[in-house]
């Protein structure tokens, strides 16, 4: 039987990525790495390539498809395009929709962490042509009925880091040499606070504080059954408390990626500042998002060893981090990040600038702590990328006005950009069942916020005009080259007919095209292209 691993992450309902085009995630690479470790042959596809050419799947009997809950439509469409009498296995954050997936053509859905499940599932399917065992955290359909149960516990670090994500499959992504390749350094999240907003079920936090103080292990379960973490996020429930990947394993993966030829590596974590904090409380789980303080010794060890890799030290390969909790940022943290990551971007969740709502969401920070973190990072040359969510439960006109006020205040600092998301209710989160709001542009309440964010993003890009940036050429659109600034920045179009794809160029920014894209001109070619456009 032949196996295909398919990455449907961020494909939404249209079967292709509309944003984060330059991101190569961890999950599908991990599945491929598990198969490689087991000596099982497979092929690897990006979902958008399959939708363009569905016949590439005609010879495969087993599909392993990764996606998020927002990718459900694409995942279901893919299985219908396949249309074979084989075994289709789904995983990734979309697992929370296991009933829909199973009723739409998938045979098996793997819940949450895959390391202890995928090997057994694949071995049974290869041997018997189907799943024959009842495994915790694995759901299957038989005679139209869904069988399975949630896992009883989260994985130990020893089992969690047993497998290494595949490196070779990176080449299957278009423009892989210029992509931001995510390397997981922390699994799970330390925020086991609960939101205080009245839930759709009618449950309201009793204020017992069992998730905010006391024994770290007891914080995992709420007496009222409220899922942990920010009410809109499934990470703590699906993937558990923060567990840090050993330094040597991170180094080995990054070295192999550098050897392959990638330009950008992102150290992936729901909160990079959780790295090594779990080691300070072991054997207890890290379920406190505020204490202990960041493990600066562990963070420095990781970053310093990464910067001993010659290509990183020499500026040929760029390293950045994904996200940090603002409440963990102090001057020592900002100084350490600046030592290795000055000039790079890091994600910070504001979500709302309304203090009352901010706390009610279950967030571990205050609005004031977000502002302080941004100011400190600004002072030390690290560029915050601010995330916002509109249409949240309990959001009102006052919350929007307060958010607009804070966003304008933050724009005075050295911000990379603001990203405004629409709230999406996700199963197995505290906010499951709430209504999905209108798009911001169609909402009387949030249209003002949308317009302010768009205007500020344009102003931030206007500040780039005249700057010369290093960029990598990833393709063409009409008469223009498409380039990605290094280590990050807005998509930059360049008028040129002579520079080849894969080249590293110096580009002068000359015009803002919109709130996401700019126009530039080639100043010089640093290195001629050495890659083809197609994978």
Short mmCIF file of C-alpha atoms in Angstrom, two decimals:
data_model
loop_
_atom_site.label_atom_id
_atom_site.label_comp_id
_atom_site.label_asym_id
_atom_site.label_seq_id
_atom_site.Cartn_x
_atom_site.Cartn_y
_atom_site.Cartn_z
CA UNK A 1 0.00 0.00 0.00
CA UNK A 2 1.30 3.48 -0.86
CA UNK A 3 1.08 6.47 1.47
CA UNK A 4 0.66 10.19 0.78
CA UNK A 5 1.15 12.85 3.45
CA UNK A 6 -0.71 16.08 2.60
CA UNK A 7 -0.31 19.52 4.17
CA UNK A 8 -3.67 21.35 4.14
CA UNK A 9 -2.70 23.87 6.81
CA UNK A 10 -4.05 27.40 6.19
CA UNK A 11 -5.90 26.30 3.02
CA UNK A 12 -9.22 27.56 4.40
CA UNK A 13 -12.27 26.86 2.27
CA UNK A 14 -10.68 27.63 -1.10
CA UNK A 15 -8.04 24.93 -1.30
CA UNK A 16 -5.13 27.34 -1.31
CA UNK A 17 -3.37 29.71 1.02
CA UNK A 18 -4.49 33.31 0.89
CA UNK A 19 -2.05 34.41 3.60
CA UNK A 20 1.13 33.08 5.26
CA UNK A 21 2.21 31.96 1.79
CA UNK A 22 5.83 31.83 2.90
CA UNK A 23 5.30 29.57 5.94
CA UNK A 24 6.30 25.91 6.21
CA UNK A 25 4.79 24.52 9.39
CA UNK A 26 5.82 21.75 11.76
CA UNK A 27 2.89 19.30 11.92
CA UNK A 28 2.94 17.65 8.48
CA UNK A 29 6.76 17.53 8.58
CA UNK A 30 6.49 15.71 11.91
CA UNK A 31 4.17 13.07 10.43
CA UNK A 32 6.65 12.57 7.60
CA UNK A 33 9.47 12.31 10.16
CA UNK A 34 7.62 9.61 12.09
CA UNK A 35 7.20 7.57 8.91
CA UNK A 36 10.89 8.02 8.08
CA UNK A 37 11.88 6.84 11.56
CA UNK A 38 9.72 3.73 11.10
CA UNK A 39 11.25 3.05 7.69
CA UNK A 40 7.88 3.47 5.95
CA UNK A 41 7.94 4.90 2.42
CA UNK A 42 5.63 7.79 1.56
CA UNK A 43 5.20 10.73 -0.76
CA UNK A 44 4.51 14.29 0.33
CA UNK A 45 2.23 16.95 -1.14
CA UNK A 46 1.09 20.47 -0.39
CA UNK A 47 -2.70 20.62 -0.55
CA UNK A 48 -2.85 23.43 -3.11
CA UNK A 49 -0.78 21.34 -5.53
CA UNK A 50 -3.23 18.45 -5.14
CA UNK A 51 -6.20 20.71 -5.86
CA UNK A 52 -4.47 21.91 -9.02
CA UNK A 53 -3.72 18.35 -10.12
CA UNK A 54 -5.91 15.81 -8.26
CA UNK A 55 -4.70 12.87 -10.35
CA UNK A 56 -1.39 12.89 -8.42
CA UNK A 57 -3.22 10.92 -5.71
CA UNK A 58 -4.63 8.19 -7.95
CA UNK A 59 -1.97 5.61 -7.02
CA UNK A 60 -2.14 6.10 -3.24
CA UNK A 61 -4.11 3.81 -0.89
CA UNK A 62 -3.50 5.72 2.34
CA UNK A 63 -3.74 9.47 2.92
CA UNK A 64 -2.54 11.31 6.01
CA UNK A 65 -3.95 14.84 5.90
CA UNK A 66 -3.08 17.67 8.31
CA UNK A 67 -5.17 20.80 8.74
CA UNK A 68 -6.72 23.28 11.14
CA UNK A 69 -10.41 23.56 11.97
CA UNK A 70 -10.63 26.49 9.56
CA UNK A 71 -9.36 24.14 6.81
CA UNK A 72 -12.23 21.70 7.24
CA UNK A 73 -13.85 22.51 3.88
CA UNK A 74 -10.59 21.97 1.99
CA UNK A 75 -9.85 18.73 3.84
CA UNK A 76 -13.29 17.34 2.96
CA UNK A 77 -13.02 18.52 -0.64
CA UNK A 78 -9.64 16.79 -0.93
CA UNK A 79 -10.97 13.44 0.22
CA UNK A 80 -13.81 13.65 -2.30
CA UNK A 81 -11.38 14.48 -5.10
CA UNK A 82 -9.36 11.41 -4.14
CA UNK A 83 -12.43 9.18 -4.43
CA UNK A 84 -10.57 5.91 -3.82
CA UNK A 85 -11.34 2.84 -1.79
CA UNK A 86 -8.47 3.36 0.63
CA UNK A 87 -7.87 4.65 4.15
CA UNK A 88 -7.92 8.39 4.85
CA UNK A 89 -6.44 9.62 8.15
CA UNK A 90 -6.87 13.21 9.38
CA UNK A 91 -4.94 15.05 12.06
CA UNK A 92 -3.76 18.44 13.25
CA UNK A 93 -5.93 21.01 15.06
CA UNK A 94 -8.82 20.03 12.75
CA UNK A 95 -9.17 16.90 14.91
CA UNK A 96 -11.68 18.81 17.06
CA UNK A 97 -14.08 18.35 14.12
CA UNK A 98 -13.60 14.58 14.09
CA UNK A 99 -17.31 13.83 13.69
CA UNK A 100 -17.62 15.99 10.57
CA UNK A 101 -14.40 14.57 9.14
CA UNK A 102 -15.48 10.97 9.72
CA UNK A 103 -18.95 11.54 8.31
CA UNK A 104 -17.43 13.23 5.23
CA UNK A 105 -15.18 10.40 4.11
CA UNK A 106 -12.26 10.10 6.52
CA UNK A 107 -11.77 6.71 8.15
CA UNK A 108 -9.60 7.74 11.10
CA UNK A 109 -8.96 10.99 12.99
CA UNK A 110 -5.95 11.35 15.30
CA UNK A 111 -6.59 13.71 18.23
CA UNK A 112 -3.97 16.24 19.35
CA UNK A 113 -0.46 14.97 19.84
CA UNK A 114 0.43 12.39 17.20
CA UNK A 115 3.69 10.93 18.49
CA UNK A 116 2.09 8.10 20.46
CA UNK A 117 -0.65 7.29 17.93
CA UNK A 118 0.39 7.67 14.29
CA UNK A 119 2.91 4.83 14.26
CA UNK A 120 0.36 2.32 15.62
CA UNK A 121 -2.41 3.57 13.31
CA UNK A 122 -0.25 3.36 10.18
CA UNK A 123 1.16 -0.06 11.09
CA UNK A 124 -2.34 -1.51 11.57
CA UNK A 125 -3.63 0.01 8.34
CA UNK A 126 -0.65 -1.36 6.41
CA UNK A 127 -1.11 -4.81 7.98
CA UNK A 128 -4.89 -5.21 8.08
CA UNK A 129 -6.14 -2.57 5.67
CA UNK A 130 -7.92 -0.78 8.50
CA UNK A 131 -7.61 0.26 12.14
CA UNK A 132 -8.39 -2.74 14.36
CA UNK A 133 -7.46 -1.48 17.86
CA UNK A 134 -9.23 0.98 20.12
CA UNK A 135 -6.58 3.59 20.91
CA UNK A 136 -7.16 6.57 23.24
CA UNK A 137 -7.21 9.72 21.15
CA UNK A 138 -8.01 7.93 17.89
CA UNK A 139 -11.50 8.14 16.38
CA UNK A 140 -12.79 5.89 13.62
CA UNK A 141 -16.02 5.26 11.77
CA UNK A 142 -17.55 1.82 11.37
CA UNK A 143 -20.94 1.07 9.81
CA UNK A 144 -21.72 4.77 9.92
CA UNK A 145 -21.04 5.05 13.67
CA UNK A 146 -18.20 7.01 15.28
CA UNK A 147 -16.03 5.22 17.85
CA UNK A 148 -13.23 6.54 20.05
CA UNK A 149 -12.41 8.43 23.21
CA UNK A 150 -10.26 11.40 24.14
CA UNK A 151 -6.73 10.69 25.41
CA UNK A 152 -6.42 10.39 29.17
CA UNK A 153 -3.23 12.44 29.52
CA UNK A 154 -0.72 14.58 27.66
CA UNK A 155 2.57 13.12 26.47
CA UNK A 156 5.74 13.06 28.55
CA UNK A 157 8.71 15.01 27.14
CA UNK A 158 10.55 11.72 26.57
CA UNK A 159 7.85 10.48 24.19
CA UNK A 160 7.06 13.91 22.78
CA UNK A 161 10.54 14.51 21.38
CA UNK A 162 11.18 10.95 20.19
CA UNK A 163 10.76 11.85 16.52
CA UNK A 164 12.40 14.53 14.37
CA UNK A 165 10.34 16.36 11.74
CA UNK A 166 11.39 15.55 8.20
CA UNK A 167 13.80 18.01 6.64
CA UNK A 168 13.80 16.71 3.08
CA UNK A 169 10.07 17.41 2.52
CA UNK A 170 10.76 21.14 2.83
CA UNK A 171 11.76 20.96 -0.85
CA UNK A 172 8.17 20.10 -1.77
CA UNK A 173 7.04 23.66 -1.06
CA UNK A 174 7.20 26.32 -3.75
CA UNK A 175 9.90 28.86 -2.98
CA UNK A 176 11.06 26.76 -0.04
CA UNK A 177 14.50 28.38 -0.02
CA UNK A 178 12.88 31.72 0.89
CA UNK A 179 10.17 30.38 3.20
CA UNK A 180 9.93 30.78 6.95
CA UNK A 181 10.52 27.22 8.12
CA UNK A 182 9.06 26.66 11.58
CA UNK A 183 11.06 24.59 14.06
CA UNK A 184 9.12 23.59 17.16
CA UNK A 185 10.86 24.44 20.43
CA UNK A 186 7.86 24.37 22.81
CA UNK A 187 4.76 22.18 22.64
CA UNK A 188 1.63 23.33 24.46
CA UNK A 189 0.91 26.47 26.47
CA UNK A 190 1.35 27.46 30.11
CA UNK A 191 -1.87 29.49 30.25
CA UNK A 192 -4.36 27.36 32.16
CA UNK A 193 -6.38 30.34 33.34
CA UNK A 194 -10.07 30.20 32.43
CA UNK A 195 -12.24 32.95 30.91
CA UNK A 196 -14.85 34.54 33.16
CA UNK A 197 -17.40 35.31 30.43
CA UNK A 198 -20.70 33.43 30.68
CA UNK A 199 -20.46 30.53 28.24
CA UNK A 200 -23.06 29.35 25.74
CA UNK A 201 -23.72 26.38 28.03
CA UNK A 202 -24.70 28.80 30.79
CA UNK A 203 -21.62 27.99 32.87
CA UNK A 204 -19.96 30.96 34.57
CA UNK A 205 -16.59 30.95 36.33
CA UNK A 206 -17.19 30.72 40.08
CA UNK A 207 -14.02 32.63 40.93
CA UNK A 208 -12.55 29.71 42.88
CA UNK A 209 -9.06 30.59 41.52
CA UNK A 210 -8.05 26.92 41.35
CA UNK A 211 -6.61 27.61 37.88
CA UNK A 212 -4.71 30.70 39.01
CA UNK A 213 -3.08 29.59 42.26
CA UNK A 214 -2.12 26.48 44.15
CA UNK A 215 -0.93 23.12 42.87
CA UNK A 216 0.17 23.22 39.22
CA UNK A 217 -1.19 19.76 38.51
CA UNK A 218 -4.65 20.56 39.84
CA UNK A 219 -4.93 23.54 37.48
CA UNK A 220 -5.31 21.22 34.48
CA UNK A 221 -8.94 20.44 35.35
CA UNK A 222 -11.58 23.05 36.16
CA UNK A 223 -14.27 22.04 38.70
CA UNK A 224 -16.88 23.45 36.30
CA UNK A 225 -15.36 21.84 33.21
CA UNK A 226 -14.32 25.12 31.54
CA UNK A 227 -11.58 24.40 28.96
CA UNK A 228 -8.20 25.99 29.79
CA UNK A 229 -6.56 29.02 28.24
CA UNK A 230 -7.85 32.02 26.34
CA UNK A 231 -11.47 31.31 25.45
CA UNK A 232 -10.86 31.40 21.69
CA UNK A 233 -7.78 29.12 21.67
CA UNK A 234 -7.61 25.32 21.61
CA UNK A 235 -3.86 24.91 22.26
CA UNK A 236 -3.88 24.14 26.03
CA UNK A 237 -6.76 21.66 25.73
CA UNK A 238 -5.38 19.91 22.64
CA UNK A 239 -1.66 19.99 23.35
CA UNK A 240 -1.38 20.42 27.10
CA UNK A 241 1.07 22.37 29.27
CA UNK A 242 4.31 23.77 27.85
CA UNK A 243 7.11 21.27 27.32
CA UNK A 244 10.46 22.41 25.95
CA UNK A 245 12.46 20.61 23.28
CA UNK A 246 16.05 19.80 24.33
CA UNK A 247 18.65 22.17 22.90
CA UNK A 248 20.56 19.47 21.02
CA UNK A 249 17.43 18.33 19.16
CA UNK A 250 16.65 21.90 18.07
CA UNK A 251 20.25 22.39 16.95
CA UNK A 252 20.31 19.18 14.92
CA UNK A 253 17.12 20.08 13.06
CA UNK A 254 18.25 23.64 12.34
CA UNK A 255 21.66 22.45 11.13
CA UNK A 256 20.00 20.08 8.66
CA UNK A 257 17.69 22.83 7.41
CA UNK A 258 20.64 25.17 6.94
CA UNK A 259 22.50 22.44 5.09
CA UNK A 260 19.46 21.98 2.86
CA UNK A 261 19.55 25.67 1.91
CA UNK A 262 16.74 27.44 3.79
CA UNK A 263 17.05 31.19 4.38
CA UNK A 264 14.77 31.70 7.38
CA UNK A 265 14.13 29.65 10.51
CA UNK A 266 11.38 30.52 13.00
CA UNK A 267 11.60 29.03 16.49
CA UNK A 268 7.99 27.98 16.92
CA UNK A 269 6.13 28.11 20.24
CA UNK A 270 2.82 29.45 21.52
CA UNK A 271 5.16 31.42 23.80
CA UNK A 272 8.92 31.33 23.22
CA UNK A 273 9.44 32.67 26.75
CA UNK A 274 8.02 29.40 28.06
CA UNK A 275 11.21 27.74 26.77
CA UNK A 276 12.89 26.08 29.75
CA UNK A 277 10.32 27.39 32.26
CA UNK A 278 8.89 23.88 32.51
CA UNK A 279 12.31 22.61 33.59
CA UNK A 280 12.10 24.94 36.60
CA UNK A 281 8.92 23.28 37.93
CA UNK A 282 9.43 19.65 36.86
CA UNK A 283 8.05 17.10 37.69
CA UNK A 284 4.98 19.34 37.96
CA UNK A 285 3.40 20.58 34.70
CA UNK A 286 3.91 24.21 33.69
CA UNK A 287 0.34 25.48 34.02
CA UNK A 288 1.12 28.97 35.33
CA UNK A 289 1.59 31.65 32.63
CA UNK A 290 3.22 34.14 35.01
CA UNK A 291 5.46 32.21 37.41
CA UNK A 292 8.27 31.28 37.40
CA UNK A 293 9.92 34.04 35.40
CA UNK A 294 11.51 33.17 32.03
CA UNK A 295 14.44 30.76 32.18
CA UNK A 296 17.02 33.14 30.73
CA UNK A 297 19.81 30.60 31.15
CA UNK A 298 18.01 28.06 28.95
CA UNK A 299 17.00 30.69 26.38
CA UNK A 300 20.55 32.03 26.13
CA UNK A 301 21.97 28.52 25.77
CA UNK A 302 19.61 27.80 22.88
CA UNK A 303 20.15 31.09 21.05
CA UNK A 304 23.91 31.22 21.60
CA UNK A 305 24.40 27.71 20.22
CA UNK A 306 22.20 28.45 17.22
CA UNK A 307 24.34 31.50 16.49
CA UNK A 308 27.45 29.32 16.53
CA UNK A 309 26.20 27.85 13.23
CA UNK A 310 28.37 29.71 10.73
CA UNK A 311 25.60 30.51 8.23
CA UNK A 312 23.47 32.03 11.01
CA UNK A 313 26.39 33.90 12.57
CA UNK A 314 27.34 35.24 9.13
CA UNK A 315 23.86 36.50 8.28
CA UNK A 316 23.21 34.05 5.44
CA UNK A 317 20.40 32.36 7.39
CA UNK A 318 18.04 34.32 9.64
CA UNK A 319 16.56 33.15 12.94
CA UNK A 320 13.49 34.65 14.59
CA UNK A 321 10.94 33.61 17.21
CA UNK A 322 7.19 33.18 16.80
CA UNK A 323 5.25 34.52 19.81
CA UNK A 324 5.78 35.73 23.37
CA UNK A 325 3.44 36.49 26.27
CA UNK A 326 3.68 40.21 27.11
CA UNK A 327 3.41 39.59 30.86
CA UNK A 328 6.73 37.70 30.80
CA UNK A 329 8.65 40.54 29.12
CA UNK A 330 10.90 42.60 31.38
CA UNK A 331 14.10 44.54 30.73
CA UNK A 332 16.31 41.45 31.13
CA UNK A 333 14.19 39.54 28.61
CA UNK A 334 14.23 42.41 26.11
CA UNK A 335 17.99 42.78 26.47
CA UNK A 336 18.59 39.07 25.88
CA UNK A 337 16.31 38.93 22.84
CA UNK A 338 18.03 42.01 21.43
CA UNK A 339 21.44 40.38 21.83
CA UNK A 340 20.54 37.72 19.26
CA UNK A 341 17.35 38.86 17.52
CA UNK A 342 17.67 42.62 17.11
CA UNK A 343 15.75 43.84 14.08
CA UNK A 344 13.55 40.76 13.88
CA UNK A 345 9.81 40.57 14.44
CA UNK A 346 7.98 38.77 17.26
CA UNK A 347 4.26 38.18 17.73
CA UNK A 348 2.46 39.67 20.73
CA UNK A 349 -1.23 39.15 21.39
CA UNK A 350 -3.17 42.24 22.37
CA UNK A 351 -6.47 40.86 21.04
CA UNK A 352 -8.43 43.68 22.72
CA UNK A 353 -7.39 46.98 24.25
CA UNK A 354 -10.24 46.88 26.74
CA UNK A 355 -8.94 45.91 30.20
CA UNK A 356 -12.21 44.36 31.36
CA UNK A 357 -12.60 42.19 28.28
CA UNK A 358 -8.87 41.41 28.12
CA UNK A 359 -9.04 39.70 31.52
CA UNK A 360 -12.45 38.13 30.90
CA UNK A 361 -11.04 36.31 27.86
CA UNK A 362 -8.78 34.29 30.15
CA UNK A 363 -5.62 36.08 29.09
CA UNK A 364 -2.70 36.06 31.56
CA UNK A 365 -1.68 39.66 30.80
CA UNK A 366 -3.18 43.11 31.22
CA UNK A 367 -3.42 45.76 28.52
CA UNK A 368 -0.84 47.76 30.48
CA UNK A 369 1.58 44.83 30.34
CA UNK A 370 1.16 44.65 26.57
CA UNK A 371 2.04 48.34 26.24
CA UNK A 372 5.02 47.94 28.57
CA UNK A 373 6.30 44.89 26.65
CA UNK A 374 6.02 46.71 23.32
CA UNK A 375 7.86 49.72 24.75
CA UNK A 376 10.70 47.55 26.10
CA UNK A 377 11.07 45.62 22.86
CA UNK A 378 11.07 48.93 20.94
CA UNK A 379 13.84 50.25 23.20
CA UNK A 380 15.96 47.18 22.47
CA UNK A 381 15.36 47.02 18.72
CA UNK A 382 12.98 44.05 18.50
CA UNK A 383 9.87 44.70 16.37
CA UNK A 384 6.51 43.58 17.81
CA UNK A 385 3.86 42.20 15.46
CA UNK A 386 0.58 42.96 17.24
CA UNK A 387 -2.36 40.55 16.96
CA UNK A 388 -5.97 41.63 17.44
CA UNK A 389 -9.32 39.82 17.32
CA UNK A 390 -12.64 41.45 16.52
CA UNK A 391 -16.13 40.13 17.23
CA UNK A 392 -15.17 38.51 20.54
CA UNK A 393 -17.90 37.44 22.98
CA UNK A 394 -18.94 40.37 25.21
CA UNK A 395 -17.25 42.88 22.91
CA UNK A 396 -19.14 46.19 22.75
CA UNK A 397 -18.67 49.71 21.40
CA UNK A 398 -16.62 50.72 24.43
CA UNK A 399 -14.25 47.76 23.98
CA UNK A 400 -13.72 48.74 20.34
CA UNK A 401 -13.08 52.39 21.24
CA UNK A 402 -10.56 51.33 23.90
CA UNK A 403 -8.85 49.01 21.42
CA UNK A 404 -8.59 51.77 18.81
CA UNK A 405 -7.05 54.03 21.45
CA UNK A 406 -4.43 51.42 22.44
CA UNK A 407 -3.61 50.51 18.84
CA UNK A 408 -2.93 54.16 18.03
CA UNK A 409 -0.71 54.39 21.12
CA UNK A 410 1.26 51.29 20.12
CA UNK A 411 1.74 52.59 16.57
CA UNK A 412 4.14 55.22 17.94
CA UNK A 413 6.63 52.45 18.65
CA UNK A 414 8.71 50.46 16.17
CA UNK A 415 5.92 48.07 15.21
CA UNK A 416 6.28 45.51 12.42
CA UNK A 417 2.54 45.48 11.70
CA UNK A 418 -0.92 44.94 13.15
CA UNK A 419 -2.95 41.86 12.22
CA UNK A 420 -6.70 41.87 12.83
CA UNK A 421 -8.45 38.48 12.89
CA UNK A 422 -12.15 37.71 12.98
CA UNK A 423 -13.19 35.66 16.01
CA UNK A 424 -13.94 32.08 15.05
CA UNK A 425 -15.61 29.78 17.62
CA UNK A 426 -13.66 26.52 17.79
CA UNK A 427 -14.88 23.26 19.26
CA UNK A 428 -13.43 22.22 22.61
CA UNK A 429 -12.61 25.81 23.54
CA UNK A 430 -14.47 27.80 26.17
CA UNK A 431 -16.03 29.93 23.43
CA UNK A 432 -17.42 26.99 21.46
CA UNK A 433 -20.96 27.71 20.33
CA UNK A 434 -20.74 31.49 20.21
CA UNK A 435 -21.79 33.04 16.91
CA UNK A 436 -19.17 33.92 14.33
CA UNK A 437 -19.34 37.69 13.77
CA UNK A 438 -19.68 39.54 10.50
CA UNK A 439 -16.49 40.55 8.66
CA UNK A 440 -15.13 43.74 10.22
CA UNK A 441 -15.88 45.83 7.12
CA UNK A 442 -19.56 44.85 7.34
CA UNK A 443 -19.93 45.40 11.08
CA UNK A 444 -21.10 48.71 12.48
CA UNK A 445 -19.17 48.00 15.67
CA UNK A 446 -15.80 46.90 14.32
CA UNK A 447 -15.52 48.71 10.98
CA UNK A 448 -13.75 51.62 12.68
CA UNK A 449 -11.12 49.28 14.15
CA UNK A 450 -10.59 47.66 10.74
CA UNK A 451 -10.11 51.06 9.10
CA UNK A 452 -7.67 52.25 11.77
CA UNK A 453 -5.58 49.06 11.53
CA UNK A 454 -5.46 49.31 7.74
CA UNK A 455 -4.48 52.98 7.87
CA UNK A 456 -1.75 52.35 10.45
CA UNK A 457 -0.32 49.44 8.46
CA UNK A 458 -0.09 51.69 5.40
CA UNK A 459 1.68 54.37 7.47
CA UNK A 460 4.13 51.79 8.82
CA UNK A 461 4.97 50.81 5.25
CA UNK A 462 5.32 54.43 4.17
CA UNK A 463 8.09 54.62 6.75
CA UNK A 464 10.00 52.05 4.69
CA UNK A 465 10.17 54.25 1.58
CA UNK A 466 13.80 54.96 0.73
CA UNK A 467 15.09 52.04 2.81
CA UNK A 468 17.32 49.47 1.13
CA UNK A 469 16.54 45.92 2.23
CA UNK A 470 17.96 42.52 1.44
CA UNK A 471 15.36 40.27 -0.18
CA UNK A 472 15.06 36.88 -1.85
CA UNK A 473 13.32 36.46 -5.20
CA UNK A 474 10.60 33.79 -5.05
CA UNK A 475 8.68 34.17 -8.30
CA UNK A 476 7.02 36.44 -10.83
CA UNK A 477 3.66 38.15 -11.18
CA UNK A 478 3.23 39.77 -14.57
CA UNK A 479 6.25 41.97 -15.24
CA UNK A 480 7.25 42.09 -11.57
CA UNK A 481 9.42 39.87 -9.44
CA UNK A 482 7.98 38.79 -6.08
CA UNK A 483 10.49 39.13 -3.26
CA UNK A 484 10.44 38.45 0.48
CA UNK A 485 12.56 40.82 2.60
CA UNK A 486 15.09 39.17 4.91
CA UNK A 487 14.55 38.38 7.69
CA UNK A 488 10.95 39.61 7.32
CA UNK A 489 8.79 42.40 5.97
CA UNK A 490 5.98 43.07 3.50
CA UNK A 491 5.84 41.30 0.16
CA UNK A 492 7.88 43.49 -2.19
CA UNK A 493 7.34 43.62 -5.95
CA UNK A 494 10.30 44.60 -8.11
CA UNK A 495 10.34 45.57 -11.78
CA UNK A 496 13.09 43.53 -13.40
CA UNK A 497 13.51 41.20 -16.36
CA UNK A 498 17.06 40.04 -15.68
CA UNK A 499 17.17 38.87 -12.06
CA UNK A 500 16.46 35.14 -11.70
CA UNK A 501 14.30 33.34 -9.16
CA UNK A 502 16.26 32.39 -6.04
CA UNK A 503 18.54 35.43 -6.24
CA UNK A 504 19.36 37.50 -3.17
CA UNK A 505 19.03 41.19 -4.03
CA UNK A 506 19.24 44.60 -2.42
CA UNK A 507 15.96 46.45 -2.99
CA UNK A 508 15.10 50.10 -2.44
CA UNK A 509 11.48 50.59 -1.38
CA UNK A 510 9.87 53.26 -3.59
CA UNK A 511 6.10 52.97 -3.15
CA UNK A 512 3.38 51.52 -0.90
CA UNK A 513 0.89 49.47 -2.92
CA UNK A 514 -1.53 48.65 -0.10
CA UNK A 515 -1.52 47.73 3.58
CA UNK A 516 0.31 44.47 2.84
CA UNK A 517 2.56 45.07 -0.18
CA UNK A 518 5.18 47.54 -1.40
CA UNK A 519 7.04 48.24 -4.65
CA UNK A 520 10.81 48.41 -4.95
CA UNK A 521 13.71 48.61 -7.37
CA UNK A 522 16.79 46.43 -7.51
CA UNK A 523 19.91 48.22 -6.29
CA UNK A 524 22.25 45.26 -6.74
CA UNK A 525 22.38 41.48 -6.84
CA UNK A 526 24.04 39.93 -3.79
CA UNK A 527 23.85 36.35 -5.07
CA UNK A 528 22.51 34.91 -8.29
CA UNK A 529 19.58 32.50 -8.10
CA UNK A 530 20.29 28.81 -7.76
CA UNK A 531 16.80 27.36 -7.40
CA UNK A 532 13.93 26.64 -9.77
CA UNK A 533 10.53 28.20 -9.25
CA UNK A 534 8.69 24.88 -9.00
CA UNK A 535 9.45 22.42 -6.18
#
